[in-house]
Amino acid sequence: MKLVTVIWIFIFVLFSLALSSTFFTKVQAAQGKPEAVYVAMLADLSGPYAPGTAGLNSGMKDACEYVNTVLGGIKGVPVKSILRDTGGNVSVAISRYMEVREMKPRPIVLIISVSSESEALKERFAEDKFPCISVVSVPAIYPPAYTFGMAPLWADQFGAFIDWLVETKEGLKDPKHPKVAILTWDTAFGRSVLTDDCFDYAKKKGVEIVAKELFGVMDIDVSTQLFRIRSKKADWIYTCTSFLGPPVIMKSARGFRYKINLCNAPMDWSLINIGGDVMEGVTGMLPFESWDDSEHPGIKLVDEWFKKKGRKPSERVLGYLLAWGNIITIVECTRRAVDEGGWDNLDGPAVKAQFEKLRDFKALDLAYFDYTPKRRTPTKVKMYRIKGGKILPITDWRVCPDLRPAKYK
């Protein structure tokens, strides 16, 4: 009897341990699944870039709500956004970043919208193993670490313009000898096209860079620079500016009846909001479908949410589209990381690994996001032109030339 009792006790203990183990595993799994996944953004909402970033905050909120209510979040977990204003000030951006990195739970990905701020924080992202979707100057992205571009490099987009110009020969006085002047902001963003790789590519394509002129973000007249450019008989002026920049160039040219062909990157609806009819005919690159293509399914979806949430006309700019494209891409990479490693292993390195494997992912059919371990920026843009107060395509999707420095290829 004693032996039988001992055996039954032993069996009961084993069964209890098995149940406990199963229960403990389920508890662990439940603990591993967070209440929410957070995405943070550092943006200039009150400084010189504010006219174009007006839609970032509302775009992030609306995209997250779409993901949560229509797509069911990330495997049932809601996505929430956190936004911090930097005012376009690097020291403020560093302070805001230190705040974000100490949050509990820490956001899974950071989005940053100013080149100089991203360049200043790039090494910290790597040290903290904090993936970042960044604006696209070379120092902000390379050497490859934890930053990924939200668009093709500014240098690559310059190359796309050179390709288009050589192919179409539009606006050239002498089709055999195209002449381009660069008139750009004296900032990390503006100077990102003043590289040997850009100049060498233009020369290779038979395009002469006849002038390299700079102006300040808050300058309201560039007549002096334009006088020098006119003396060099440039066919086109290329500018790596946005928001206030292109309207200042066009208004200054109109002031002394200098008719110019202007190409700008990035193209944005804020240019029309600020410049009005003076922007008519301006050409540029955009790595997104256009707000003005009302029949495009992705634009229809985003526009429905824009109207549903009662957003202001001033928020109907590139920033709103960027926020949607970034959130959808982050959600996709986070979902893949969970599929591969589970919630318990979801961290910065896990999400970074999924970004590195993303190939031709088209977020809501709005834009292409494509990365490799070595190449950290998308590759495709469309050429657009402002016509009748709208931004309309003049090409289909084009692959940009790769103009990052050779040491990063």
JSON list of C-alpha atoms in Angstrom, two decimals, residues 37 258 263 334 368-369:
[
{"chain": "A", "resi": 37, "resn": "VAL", "atom": "CA", "xyz": [4.36, 49.24, -29.92]},
{"chain": "A", "resi": 258, "resn": "TYR", "atom": "CA", "xyz": [15.10, 86.42, -65.47]},
{"chain": "A", "resi": 263, "resn": "CYS", "atom": "CA", "xyz": [14.54, 71.70, -60.65]},
{"chain": "A", "resi": 334, "resn": "THR", "atom": "CA", "xyz": [8.17, 44.92, -36.94]},
{"chain": "A", "resi": 368, "resn": "TYR", "atom": "CA", "xyz": [8.99, 52.08, -52.76]},
{"chain": "A", "resi": 369, "resn": "PHE", "atom": "CA", "xyz": [11.07, 51.16, -49.72]}
]
